[in-house]
């Protein structure tokens, strides 16, 4: 399976590459020297207790609230 990994070379250049899971070494795209796969930090933010994604939940909650307001408006309006 191909995945995105970061690699660092002997000169400290960091690059990303989409490679098979078994690939541990590549040549650096910047200088051509030997580069090794490194473990990188995950780039996501979780809410401390529940593990939810705050920005995604906030967007869902806002859309849901707007939709409920719209539905209430529609149900309360009486046609002439």
PDB file of N, CA, C and O in Angstrom:
ATOM      1  N   UNK A   1       0.837  -1.172   0.000  1.00  0.00           N
ATOM      2  CA  UNK A   1       0.000   0.000   0.000  1.00  0.00           C
ATOM      3  C   UNK A   1       0.889   1.244   0.000  1.00  0.00           C
ATOM      4  O   UNK A   1       1.866   1.326   0.722  1.00  0.00           O
ATOM      5  N   UNK A   2       0.507   2.204  -0.805  1.00  0.00           N
ATOM      6  CA  UNK A   2       1.278   3.446  -0.887  1.00  0.00           C
ATOM      7  C   UNK A   2       0.757   4.450   0.134  1.00  0.00           C
ATOM      8  O   UNK A   2      -0.446   4.611   0.296  1.00  0.00           O
ATOM      9  N   UNK A   3       1.701   5.121   0.792  1.00  0.00           N
ATOM     10  CA  UNK A   3       1.365   6.132   1.790  1.00  0.00           C
ATOM     11  C   UNK A   3       2.330   7.305   1.670  1.00  0.00           C
ATOM     12  O   UNK A   3       3.390   7.191   1.076  1.00  0.00           O
ATOM     13  N   UNK A   4       1.941   8.411   2.280  1.00  0.00           N
ATOM     14  CA  UNK A   4       2.781   9.596   2.288  1.00  0.00           C
ATOM     15  C   UNK A   4       3.696   9.541   3.516  1.00  0.00           C
ATOM     16  O   UNK A   4       3.227   9.390   4.642  1.00  0.00           O
ATOM     17  N   UNK A   5       5.018   9.641   3.269  1.00  0.00           N
ATOM     18  CA  UNK A   5       6.002   9.646   4.351  1.00  0.00           C
ATOM     19  C   UNK A   5       6.949  10.824   4.168  1.00  0.00           C
ATOM     20  O   UNK A   5       7.115  11.333   3.059  1.00  0.00           O
ATOM     21  N   UNK A   6       7.575  11.237   5.259  1.00  0.00           N
ATOM     22  CA  UNK A   6       8.613  12.262   5.196  1.00  0.00           C
ATOM     23  C   UNK A   6       9.972  11.583   5.263  1.00  0.00           C
ATOM     24  O   UNK A   6      10.142  10.580   5.947  1.00  0.00           O
ATOM     25  N   UNK A   7      10.909  12.180   4.537  1.00  0.00           N
ATOM     26  CA  UNK A   7      12.275  11.680   4.497  1.00  0.00           C
ATOM     27  C   UNK A   7      13.223  12.831   4.803  1.00  0.00           C
ATOM     28  O   UNK A   7      12.971  13.969   4.417  1.00  0.00           O
ATOM     29  N   UNK A   8      14.333  12.532   5.500  1.00  0.00           N
ATOM     30  CA  UNK A   8      15.356  13.538   5.781  1.00  0.00           C
ATOM     31  C   UNK A   8      16.703  13.000   5.285  1.00  0.00           C
ATOM     32  O   UNK A   8      17.030  11.839   5.480  1.00  0.00           O
ATOM     33  N   UNK A   9      17.454  13.879   4.608  1.00  0.00           N
ATOM     34  CA  UNK A   9      18.747  13.454   4.061  1.00  0.00           C
ATOM     35  C   UNK A   9      19.876  13.818   5.016  1.00  0.00           C
ATOM     36  O   UNK A   9      19.668  14.439   6.059  1.00  0.00           O
ATOM     37  N   UNK A  10      21.094  13.456   4.648  1.00  0.00           N
ATOM     38  CA  UNK A  10      22.283  13.714   5.467  1.00  0.00           C
ATOM     39  C   UNK A  10      22.515  15.207   5.685  1.00  0.00           C
ATOM     40  O   UNK A  10      23.082  15.611   6.689  1.00  0.00           O
ATOM     41  N   UNK A  11      22.049  16.041   4.742  1.00  0.00           N
ATOM     42  CA  UNK A  11      22.219  17.494   4.866  1.00  0.00           C
ATOM     43  C   UNK A  11      21.053  18.165   5.577  1.00  0.00           C
ATOM     44  O   UNK A  11      21.028  19.383   5.742  1.00  0.00           O
ATOM     45  N   UNK A  12      20.038  17.385   5.977  1.00  0.00           N
ATOM     46  CA  UNK A  12      18.918  17.932   6.734  1.00  0.00           C
ATOM     47  C   UNK A  12      17.725  18.373   5.904  1.00  0.00           C
ATOM     48  O   UNK A  12      16.781  18.944   6.434  1.00  0.00           O
ATOM     49  N   UNK A  13      17.757  18.133   4.586  1.00  0.00           N
ATOM     50  CA  UNK A  13      16.594  18.474   3.759  1.00  0.00           C
ATOM     51  C   UNK A  13      15.449  17.511   4.077  1.00  0.00           C
ATOM     52  O   UNK A  13      15.649  16.305   4.122  1.00  0.00           O
ATOM     53  N   UNK A  14      14.257  18.051   4.279  1.00  0.00           N
ATOM     54  CA  UNK A  14      13.085  17.224   4.565  1.00  0.00           C
ATOM     55  C   UNK A  14      12.151  17.282   3.358  1.00  0.00           C
ATOM     56  O   UNK A  14      11.868  18.358   2.840  1.00  0.00           O
ATOM     57  N   UNK A  15      11.706  16.113   2.925  1.00  0.00           N
ATOM     58  CA  UNK A  15      10.784  16.058   1.790  1.00  0.00           C
ATOM     59  C   UNK A  15       9.750  14.966   2.032  1.00  0.00           C
ATOM     60  O   UNK A  15       9.951  14.064   2.837  1.00  0.00           O
ATOM     61  N   UNK A  16       8.631  15.067   1.330  1.00  0.00           N
ATOM     62  CA  UNK A  16       7.572  14.063   1.410  1.00  0.00           C
ATOM     63  C   UNK A  16       7.547  13.257   0.118  1.00  0.00           C
ATOM     64  O   UNK A  16       7.875  13.776  -0.945  1.00  0.00           O
ATOM     65  N   UNK A  17       7.139  11.997   0.244  1.00  0.00           N
ATOM     66  CA  UNK A  17       7.027  11.156  -0.939  1.00  0.00           C
ATOM     67  C   UNK A  17       5.923  10.129  -0.724  1.00  0.00           C
ATOM     68  O   UNK A  17       5.740   9.625   0.387  1.00  0.00           O
ATOM     69  N   UNK A  18       5.183   9.852  -1.777  1.00  0.00           N
ATOM     70  CA  UNK A  18       4.161   8.815  -1.753  1.00  0.00           C
ATOM     71  C   UNK A  18       4.824   7.521  -2.203  1.00  0.00           C
ATOM     72  O   UNK A  18       5.160   7.362  -3.383  1.00  0.00           O
ATOM     73  N   UNK A  19       5.059   6.611  -1.239  1.00  0.00           N
ATOM     74  CA  UNK A  19       5.812   5.385  -1.515  1.00  0.00           C
ATOM     75  C   UNK A  19       5.130   4.187  -0.872  1.00  0.00           C
ATOM     76  O   UNK A  19       4.227   4.332  -0.048  1.00  0.00           O
ATOM     77  N   UNK A  20       5.582   2.993  -1.228  1.00  0.00           N
ATOM     78  CA  UNK A  20       5.099   1.770  -0.590  1.00  0.00           C
ATOM     79  C   UNK A  20       5.542   1.731   0.872  1.00  0.00           C
ATOM     80  O   UNK A  20       6.552   2.335   1.240  1.00  0.00           O
ATOM     81  N   UNK A  21       4.790   0.998   1.683  1.00  0.00           N
ATOM     82  CA  UNK A  21       5.108   0.880   3.111  1.00  0.00           C
ATOM     83  C   UNK A  21       6.513   0.334   3.361  1.00  0.00           C
ATOM     84  O   UNK A  21       7.127   0.650   4.374  1.00  0.00           O
ATOM     85  N   UNK A  22       7.008  -0.475   2.455  1.00  0.00           N
ATOM     86  CA  UNK A  22       8.295  -1.142   2.661  1.00  0.00           C
ATOM     87  C   UNK A  22       9.495  -0.236   2.377  1.00  0.00           C
ATOM     88  O   UNK A  22      10.607  -0.565   2.772  1.00  0.00           O
ATOM     89  N   UNK A  23       9.296   0.888   1.708  1.00  0.00           N
ATOM     90  CA  UNK A  23      10.402   1.786   1.358  1.00  0.00           C
ATOM     91  C   UNK A  23      10.856   2.543   2.596  1.00  0.00           C
ATOM     92  O   UNK A  23      10.080   3.198   3.267  1.00  0.00           O
ATOM     93  N   UNK A  24      12.146   2.440   2.919  1.00  0.00           N
ATOM     94  CA  UNK A  24      12.722   3.124   4.083  1.00  0.00           C
ATOM     95  C   UNK A  24      13.748   4.178   3.682  1.00  0.00           C
ATOM     96  O   UNK A  24      14.074   5.050   4.471  1.00  0.00           O
ATOM     97  N   UNK A  25      14.257   4.100   2.461  1.00  0.00           N
ATOM     98  CA  UNK A  25      15.310   5.017   2.014  1.00  0.00           C
ATOM     99  C   UNK A  25      15.028   5.481   0.589  1.00  0.00           C
ATOM    100  O   UNK A  25      14.504   4.727  -0.222  1.00  0.00           O
ATOM    101  N   UNK A  26      15.382   6.746   0.312  1.00  0.00           N
ATOM    102  CA  UNK A  26      15.270   7.348  -1.017  1.00  0.00           C
ATOM    103  C   UNK A  26      16.463   8.258  -1.229  1.00  0.00           C
ATOM    104  O   UNK A  26      17.189   8.574  -0.299  1.00  0.00           O
ATOM    105  N   UNK A  27      16.619   8.730  -2.453  1.00  0.00           N
ATOM    106  CA  UNK A  27      17.611   9.779  -2.672  1.00  0.00           C
ATOM    107  C   UNK A  27      16.896  11.118  -2.506  1.00  0.00           C
ATOM    108  O   UNK A  27      15.733  11.273  -2.880  1.00  0.00           O
ATOM    109  N   UNK A  28      17.584  12.089  -1.932  1.00  0.00           N
ATOM    110  CA  UNK A  28      17.011  13.400  -1.651  1.00  0.00           C
ATOM    111  C   UNK A  28      16.668  14.113  -2.955  1.00  0.00           C
ATOM    112  O   UNK A  28      17.460  14.122  -3.896  1.00  0.00           O
ATOM    113  N   UNK A  29      15.510  14.738  -2.999  1.00  0.00           N
ATOM    114  CA  UNK A  29      15.093  15.469  -4.197  1.00  0.00           C
ATOM    115  C   UNK A  29      15.872  16.769  -4.364  1.00  0.00           C
ATOM    116  O   UNK A  29      15.980  17.288  -5.464  1.00  0.00           O
ATOM    117  N   UNK A  30      16.408  17.298  -3.267  1.00  0.00           N
ATOM    118  CA  UNK A  30      17.128  18.562  -3.322  1.00  0.00           C
ATOM    119  C   UNK A  30      18.590  18.383  -3.696  1.00  0.00           C
ATOM    120  O   UNK A  30      19.088  19.035  -4.605  1.00  0.00           O
ATOM    121  N   UNK A  31      19.284  17.471  -2.981  1.00  0.00           N
ATOM    122  CA  UNK A  31      20.728  17.334  -3.197  1.00  0.00           C
ATOM    123  C   UNK A  31      21.146  15.985  -3.768  1.00  0.00           C
ATOM    124  O   UNK A  31      22.295  15.805  -4.170  1.00  0.00           O
ATOM    125  N   UNK A  32      20.226  15.005  -3.785  1.00  0.00           N
ATOM    126  CA  UNK A  32      20.543  13.700  -4.345  1.00  0.00           C
ATOM    127  C   UNK A  32      21.215  12.739  -3.377  1.00  0.00           C
ATOM    128  O   UNK A  32      21.487  11.600  -3.724  1.00  0.00           O
ATOM    129  N   UNK A  33      21.482  13.170  -2.146  1.00  0.00           N
ATOM    130  CA  UNK A  33      22.120  12.293  -1.162  1.00  0.00           C
ATOM    131  C   UNK A  33      21.102  11.318  -0.572  1.00  0.00           C
ATOM    132  O   UNK A  33      19.900  11.430  -0.771  1.00  0.00           O
ATOM    133  N   UNK A  34      21.614  10.379   0.200  1.00  0.00           N
ATOM    134  CA  UNK A  34      20.814   9.346   0.857  1.00  0.00           C
ATOM    135  C   UNK A  34      19.862   9.993   1.863  1.00  0.00           C
ATOM    136  O   UNK A  34      20.271  10.816   2.684  1.00  0.00           O
ATOM    137  N   UNK A  35      18.564   9.641   1.816  1.00  0.00           N
ATOM    138  CA  UNK A  35      17.605  10.130   2.800  1.00  0.00           C
ATOM    139  C   UNK A  35      16.866   8.957   3.426  1.00  0.00           C
ATOM    140  O   UNK A  35      16.639   7.930   2.793  1.00  0.00           O
ATOM    141  N   UNK A  36      16.496   9.116   4.686  1.00  0.00           N
ATOM    142  CA  UNK A  36      15.867   8.064   5.472  1.00  0.00           C
ATOM    143  C   UNK A  36      14.469   8.497   5.892  1.00  0.00           C
ATOM    144  O   UNK A  36      14.247   9.661   6.217  1.00  0.00           O
ATOM    145  N   UNK A  37      13.555   7.555   5.923  1.00  0.00           N
ATOM    146  CA  UNK A  37      12.183   7.840   6.340  1.00  0.00           C
ATOM    147  C   UNK A  37      12.167   8.177   7.831  1.00  0.00           C
ATOM    148  O   UNK A  37      12.854   7.550   8.634  1.00  0.00           O
ATOM    149  N   UNK A  38      11.375   9.185   8.184  1.00  0.00           N
ATOM    150  CA  UNK A  38      11.277   9.603   9.578  1.00  0.00           C
ATOM    151  C   UNK A  38       9.821   9.541  10.035  1.00  0.00           C
ATOM    152  O   UNK A  38       8.903   9.543   9.217  1.00  0.00           O
ATOM    153  N   UNK A  39       9.629   9.501  11.335  1.00  0.00           N
ATOM    154  CA  UNK A  39       8.295   9.531  11.911  1.00  0.00           C
ATOM    155  C   UNK A  39       7.953  10.991  12.150  1.00  0.00           C
ATOM    156  O   UNK A  39       8.704  11.724  12.783  1.00  0.00           O
ATOM    157  N   UNK A  40       6.820  11.427  11.635  1.00  0.00           N
ATOM    158  CA  UNK A  40       6.402  12.820  11.741  1.00  0.00           C
ATOM    159  C   UNK A  40       5.217  12.952  12.680  1.00  0.00           C
ATOM    160  O   UNK A  40       4.471  12.003  12.901  1.00  0.00           O
ATOM    161  N   UNK A  41       5.014  14.165  13.193  1.00  0.00           N
ATOM    162  CA  UNK A  41       3.852  14.439  14.031  1.00  0.00           C
ATOM    163  C   UNK A  41       2.590  14.429  13.179  1.00  0.00           C
ATOM    164  O   UNK A  41       2.608  14.855  12.029  1.00  0.00           O
ATOM    165  N   UNK A  42       1.520  13.972  13.751  1.00  0.00           N
ATOM    166  CA  UNK A  42       0.224  14.003  13.089  1.00  0.00           C
ATOM    167  C   UNK A  42      -0.270  15.438  13.084  1.00  0.00           C
ATOM    168  O   UNK A  42      -0.139  16.151  14.070  1.00  0.00           O
ATOM    169  N   UNK A  43      -0.857  15.875  11.977  1.00  0.00           N
ATOM    170  CA  UNK A  43      -1.298  17.261  11.853  1.00  0.00           C
ATOM    171  C   UNK A  43      -2.799  17.386  12.033  1.00  0.00           C
ATOM    172  O   UNK A  43      -3.508  17.848  11.159  1.00  0.00           O
ATOM    173  N   UNK A  44      -3.282  16.968  13.179  1.00  0.00           N
ATOM    174  CA  UNK A  44      -4.705  17.129  13.492  1.00  0.00           C
ATOM    175  C   UNK A  44      -4.817  17.544  14.949  1.00  0.00           C
ATOM    176  O   UNK A  44      -3.924  17.321  15.749  1.00  0.00           O
ATOM    177  N   UNK A  45      -5.943  18.158  15.253  1.00  0.00           N
ATOM    178  CA  UNK A  45      -6.152  18.652  16.612  1.00  0.00           C
ATOM    179  C   UNK A  45      -7.407  17.996  17.154  1.00  0.00           C
ATOM    180  O   UNK A  45      -8.481  18.092  16.565  1.00  0.00           O
ATOM    181  N   UNK A  46      -7.267  17.310  18.265  1.00  0.00           N
ATOM    182  CA  UNK A  46      -8.402  16.655  18.894  1.00  0.00           C
ATOM    183  C   UNK A  46      -8.785  17.395  20.163  1.00  0.00           C
ATOM    184  O   UNK A  46      -7.933  17.937  20.861  1.00  0.00           O
ATOM    185  N   UNK A  47     -10.064  17.382  20.462  1.00  0.00           N
ATOM    186  CA  UNK A  47     -10.537  17.960  21.704  1.00  0.00           C
ATOM    187  C   UNK A  47     -10.056  17.054  22.825  1.00  0.00           C
ATOM    188  O   UNK A  47     -10.046  15.842  22.686  1.00  0.00           O
ATOM    189  N   UNK A  48      -9.647  17.622  23.928  1.00  0.00           N
ATOM    190  CA  UNK A  48      -8.975  16.895  24.999  1.00  0.00           C
ATOM    191  C   UNK A  48      -9.679  15.697  25.590  1.00  0.00           C
ATOM    192  O   UNK A  48      -9.058  14.681  25.841  1.00  0.00           O
ATOM    193  N   UNK A  49     -10.973  15.761  25.812  1.00  0.00           N
ATOM    194  CA  UNK A  49     -11.633  14.683  26.535  1.00  0.00           C
ATOM    195  C   UNK A  49     -12.341  13.709  25.605  1.00  0.00           C
ATOM    196  O   UNK A  49     -12.149  12.503  25.690  1.00  0.00           O
ATOM    197  N   UNK A  50     -13.154  14.214  24.695  1.00  0.00           N
ATOM    198  CA  UNK A  50     -13.969  13.321  23.876  1.00  0.00           C
ATOM    199  C   UNK A  50     -13.235  12.784  22.658  1.00  0.00           C
ATOM    200  O   UNK A  50     -13.634  11.792  22.086  1.00  0.00           O
ATOM    201  N   UNK A  51     -12.182  13.473  22.214  1.00  0.00           N
ATOM    202  CA  UNK A  51     -11.476  13.049  21.013  1.00  0.00           C
ATOM    203  C   UNK A  51     -12.126  13.534  19.741  1.00  0.00           C
ATOM    204  O   UNK A  51     -11.775  13.116  18.651  1.00  0.00           O
ATOM    205  N   UNK A  52     -13.094  14.439  19.861  1.00  0.00           N
ATOM    206  CA  UNK A  52     -13.787  14.962  18.687  1.00  0.00           C
ATOM    207  C   UNK A  52     -12.924  15.992  17.971  1.00  0.00           C
ATOM    208  O   UNK A  52     -11.991  16.544  18.547  1.00  0.00           O
ATOM    209  N   UNK A  53     -13.225  16.226  16.720  1.00  0.00           N
ATOM    210  CA  UNK A  53     -12.556  17.258  15.952  1.00  0.00           C
ATOM    211  C   UNK A  53     -13.361  18.544  16.110  1.00  0.00           C
ATOM    212  O   UNK A  53     -14.438  18.668  15.531  1.00  0.00           O
ATOM    213  N   UNK A  54     -12.870  19.516  16.900  1.00  0.00           N
ATOM    214  CA  UNK A  54     -13.681  20.692  17.236  1.00  0.00           C
ATOM    215  C   UNK A  54     -14.171  21.485  16.030  1.00  0.00           C
ATOM    216  O   UNK A  54     -15.330  21.856  15.976  1.00  0.00           O
ATOM    217  N   UNK A  55     -13.338  21.754  15.088  1.00  0.00           N
ATOM    218  CA  UNK A  55     -13.762  22.591  13.967  1.00  0.00           C
ATOM    219  C   UNK A  55     -14.836  21.894  13.127  1.00  0.00           C
ATOM    220  O   UNK A  55     -15.780  22.522  12.671  1.00  0.00           O
ATOM    221  N   UNK A  56     -14.723  20.606  12.937  1.00  0.00           N
ATOM    222  CA  UNK A  56     -15.728  19.864  12.173  1.00  0.00           C
ATOM    223  C   UNK A  56     -17.047  19.818  12.936  1.00  0.00           C
ATOM    224  O   UNK A  56     -18.115  20.000  12.362  1.00  0.00           O
ATOM    225  N   UNK A  57     -16.985  19.590  14.221  1.00  0.00           N
ATOM    226  CA  UNK A  57     -18.211  19.550  15.022  1.00  0.00           C
ATOM    227  C   UNK A  57     -18.877  20.916  15.047  1.00  0.00           C
ATOM    228  O   UNK A  57     -20.100  21.018  14.923  1.00  0.00           O
ATOM    229  N   UNK A  58     -18.087  21.979  15.218  1.00  0.00           N
ATOM    230  CA  UNK A  58     -18.643  23.333  15.239  1.00  0.00           C
ATOM    231  C   UNK A  58     -19.360  23.656  13.932  1.00  0.00           C
ATOM    232  O   UNK A  58     -20.445  24.239  13.936  1.00  0.00           O
ATOM    233  N   UNK A  59     -18.775  23.282  12.817  1.00  0.00           N
ATOM    234  CA  UNK A  59     -19.400  23.532  11.514  1.00  0.00           C
ATOM    235  C   UNK A  59     -20.699  22.738  11.393  1.00  0.00           C
ATOM    236  O   UNK A  59     -21.721  23.264  10.935  1.00  0.00           O
ATOM    237  N   UNK A  60     -20.697  21.479  11.809  1.00  0.00           N
ATOM    238  CA  UNK A  60     -21.905  20.651  11.752  1.00  0.00           C
ATOM    239  C   UNK A  60     -22.995  21.246  12.630  1.00  0.00           C
ATOM    240  O   UNK A  60     -24.155  21.343  12.226  1.00  0.00           O
ATOM    241  N   UNK A  61     -22.628  21.644  13.853  1.00  0.00           N
ATOM    242  CA  UNK A  61     -23.602  22.207  14.788  1.00  0.00           C
ATOM    243  C   UNK A  61     -24.211  23.500  14.246  1.00  0.00           C
ATOM    244  O   UNK A  61     -25.414  23.722  14.343  1.00  0.00           O
ATOM    245  N   UNK A  62     -23.399  24.349  13.634  1.00  0.00           N
ATOM    246  CA  UNK A  62     -23.882  25.608  13.062  1.00  0.00           C
ATOM    247  C   UNK A  62     -24.855  25.332  11.909  1.00  0.00           C
ATOM    248  O   UNK A  62     -25.931  25.921  11.832  1.00  0.00           O
ATOM    249  N   UNK A  63     -24.499  24.412  11.010  1.00  0.00           N
ATOM    250  CA  UNK A  63     -25.383  24.076   9.887  1.00  0.00           C
ATOM    251  C   UNK A  63     -26.693  23.471  10.379  1.00  0.00           C
ATOM    252  O   UNK A  63     -27.765  23.784   9.862  1.00  0.00           O
ATOM    253  N   UNK A  64     -26.595  22.613  11.380  1.00  0.00           N
ATOM    254  CA  UNK A  64     -27.790  21.974  11.935  1.00  0.00           C
ATOM    255  C   UNK A  64     -28.703  23.027  12.558  1.00  0.00           C
ATOM    256  O   UNK A  64     -29.918  23.005  12.360  1.00  0.00           O
ATOM    257  N   UNK A  65     -28.138  23.945  13.313  1.00  0.00           N
ATOM    258  CA  UNK A  65     -28.914  25.009  13.941  1.00  0.00           C
ATOM    259  C   UNK A  65     -29.614  25.875  12.893  1.00  0.00           C
ATOM    260  O   UNK A  65     -30.801  26.197  13.027  1.00  0.00           O
ATOM    261  N   UNK A  66     -28.889  26.236  11.833  1.00  0.00           N
ATOM    262  CA  UNK A  66     -29.484  27.029  10.752  1.00  0.00           C
ATOM    263  C   UNK A  66     -30.635  26.281  10.076  1.00  0.00           C
ATOM    264  O   UNK A  66     -31.678  26.859   9.777  1.00  0.00           O
ATOM    265  N   UNK A  67     -30.439  24.991   9.853  1.00  0.00           N
ATOM    266  CA  UNK A  67     -31.482  24.183   9.205  1.00  0.00           C
ATOM    267  C   UNK A  67     -32.720  24.080  10.094  1.00  0.00           C
ATOM    268  O   UNK A  67     -33.854  24.188   9.614  1.00  0.00           O
ATOM    269  N   UNK A  68     -32.520  23.890  11.410  1.00  0.00           N
ATOM    270  CA  UNK A  68     -33.654  23.818  12.326  1.00  0.00           C
ATOM    271  C   UNK A  68     -34.420  25.141  12.362  1.00  0.00           C
ATOM    272  O   UNK A  68     -35.655  25.145  12.382  1.00  0.00           O
ATOM    273  N   UNK A  69     -33.716  26.254  12.356  1.00  0.00           N
ATOM    274  CA  UNK A  69     -34.369  27.562  12.331  1.00  0.00           C
ATOM    275  C   UNK A  69     -35.208  27.713  11.068  1.00  0.00           C
ATOM    276  O   UNK A  69     -36.339  28.192  11.105  1.00  0.00           O
ATOM    277  N   UNK A  70     -34.655  27.300   9.937  1.00  0.00           N
ATOM    278  CA  UNK A  70     -35.359  27.383   8.668  1.00  0.00           C
ATOM    279  C   UNK A  70     -36.613  26.509   8.688  1.00  0.00           C
ATOM    280  O   UNK A  70     -37.673  26.918   8.237  1.00  0.00           O
ATOM    281  N   UNK A  71     -36.498  25.296   9.229  1.00  0.00           N
ATOM    282  CA  UNK A  71     -37.643  24.393   9.300  1.00  0.00           C
ATOM    283  C   UNK A  71     -38.732  24.948  10.221  1.00  0.00           C
ATOM    284  O   UNK A  71     -39.915  24.826   9.928  1.00  0.00           O
ATOM    285  N   UNK A  72     -38.324  25.547  11.325  1.00  0.00           N
ATOM    286  CA  UNK A  72     -39.307  26.135  12.246  1.00  0.00           C
ATOM    287  C   UNK A  72     -40.033  27.300  11.584  1.00  0.00           C
ATOM    288  O   UNK A  72     -41.236  27.456  11.750  1.00  0.00           O
ATOM    289  N   UNK A  73     -39.291  28.110  10.846  1.00  0.00           N
ATOM    290  CA  UNK A  73     -39.906  29.242  10.126  1.00  0.00           C
ATOM    291  C   UNK A  73     -40.954  28.729   9.153  1.00  0.00           C
ATOM    292  O   UNK A  73     -42.063  29.251   9.068  1.00  0.00           O
ATOM    293  N   UNK A  74     -40.588  27.702   8.404  1.00  0.00           N
ATOM    294  CA  UNK A  74     -41.478  27.141   7.397  1.00  0.00           C
ATOM    295  C   UNK A  74     -42.721  26.526   8.037  1.00  0.00           C
ATOM    296  O   UNK A  74     -43.829  26.706   7.548  1.00  0.00           O
ATOM    297  N   UNK A  75     -42.552  25.818   9.150  1.00  0.00           N
ATOM    298  CA  UNK A  75     -43.701  25.152   9.781  1.00  0.00           C
ATOM    299  C   UNK A  75     -44.624  26.139  10.482  1.00  0.00           C
ATOM    300  O   UNK A  75     -45.811  25.887  10.608  1.00  0.00           O
ATOM    301  N   UNK A  76     -44.120  27.287  10.924  1.00  0.00           N
ATOM    302  CA  UNK A  76     -44.947  28.267  11.619  1.00  0.00           C
ATOM    303  C   UNK A  76     -45.674  29.194  10.647  1.00  0.00           C
ATOM    304  O   UNK A  76     -46.679  29.793  10.998  1.00  0.00           O
ATOM    305  N   UNK A  77     -45.190  29.319   9.451  1.00  0.00           N
ATOM    306  CA  UNK A  77     -45.874  30.210   8.495  1.00  0.00           C
ATOM    307  C   UNK A  77     -47.131  29.510   7.972  1.00  0.00           C
ATOM    308  O   UNK A  77     -47.092  28.369   7.527  1.00  0.00           O
ATOM    309  N   UNK A  78     -48.217  30.189   8.061  1.00  0.00           N
ATOM    310  CA  UNK A  78     -49.505  29.634   7.648  1.00  0.00           C
ATOM    311  C   UNK A  78     -49.848  30.210   6.271  1.00  0.00           C
ATOM    312  O   UNK A  78     -49.880  31.423   6.089  1.00  0.00           O
ATOM    313  N   UNK A  79     -50.096  29.349   5.278  1.00  0.00           N
ATOM    314  CA  UNK A  79     -50.453  29.845   3.955  1.00  0.00           C
ATOM    315  C   UNK A  79     -51.830  30.513   3.969  1.00  0.00           C
ATOM    316  O   UNK A  79     -52.722  30.122   4.710  1.00  0.00           O
ATOM    317  N   UNK A  80     -51.989  31.539   3.164  1.00  0.00           N
ATOM    318  CA  UNK A  80     -53.269  32.267   3.078  1.00  0.00           C
ATOM    319  C   UNK A  80     -54.269  31.525   2.256  1.00  0.00           C
ATOM    320  O   UNK A  80     -54.135  30.866   1.341  1.00  0.00           O
TER     321      UNK A  80
END
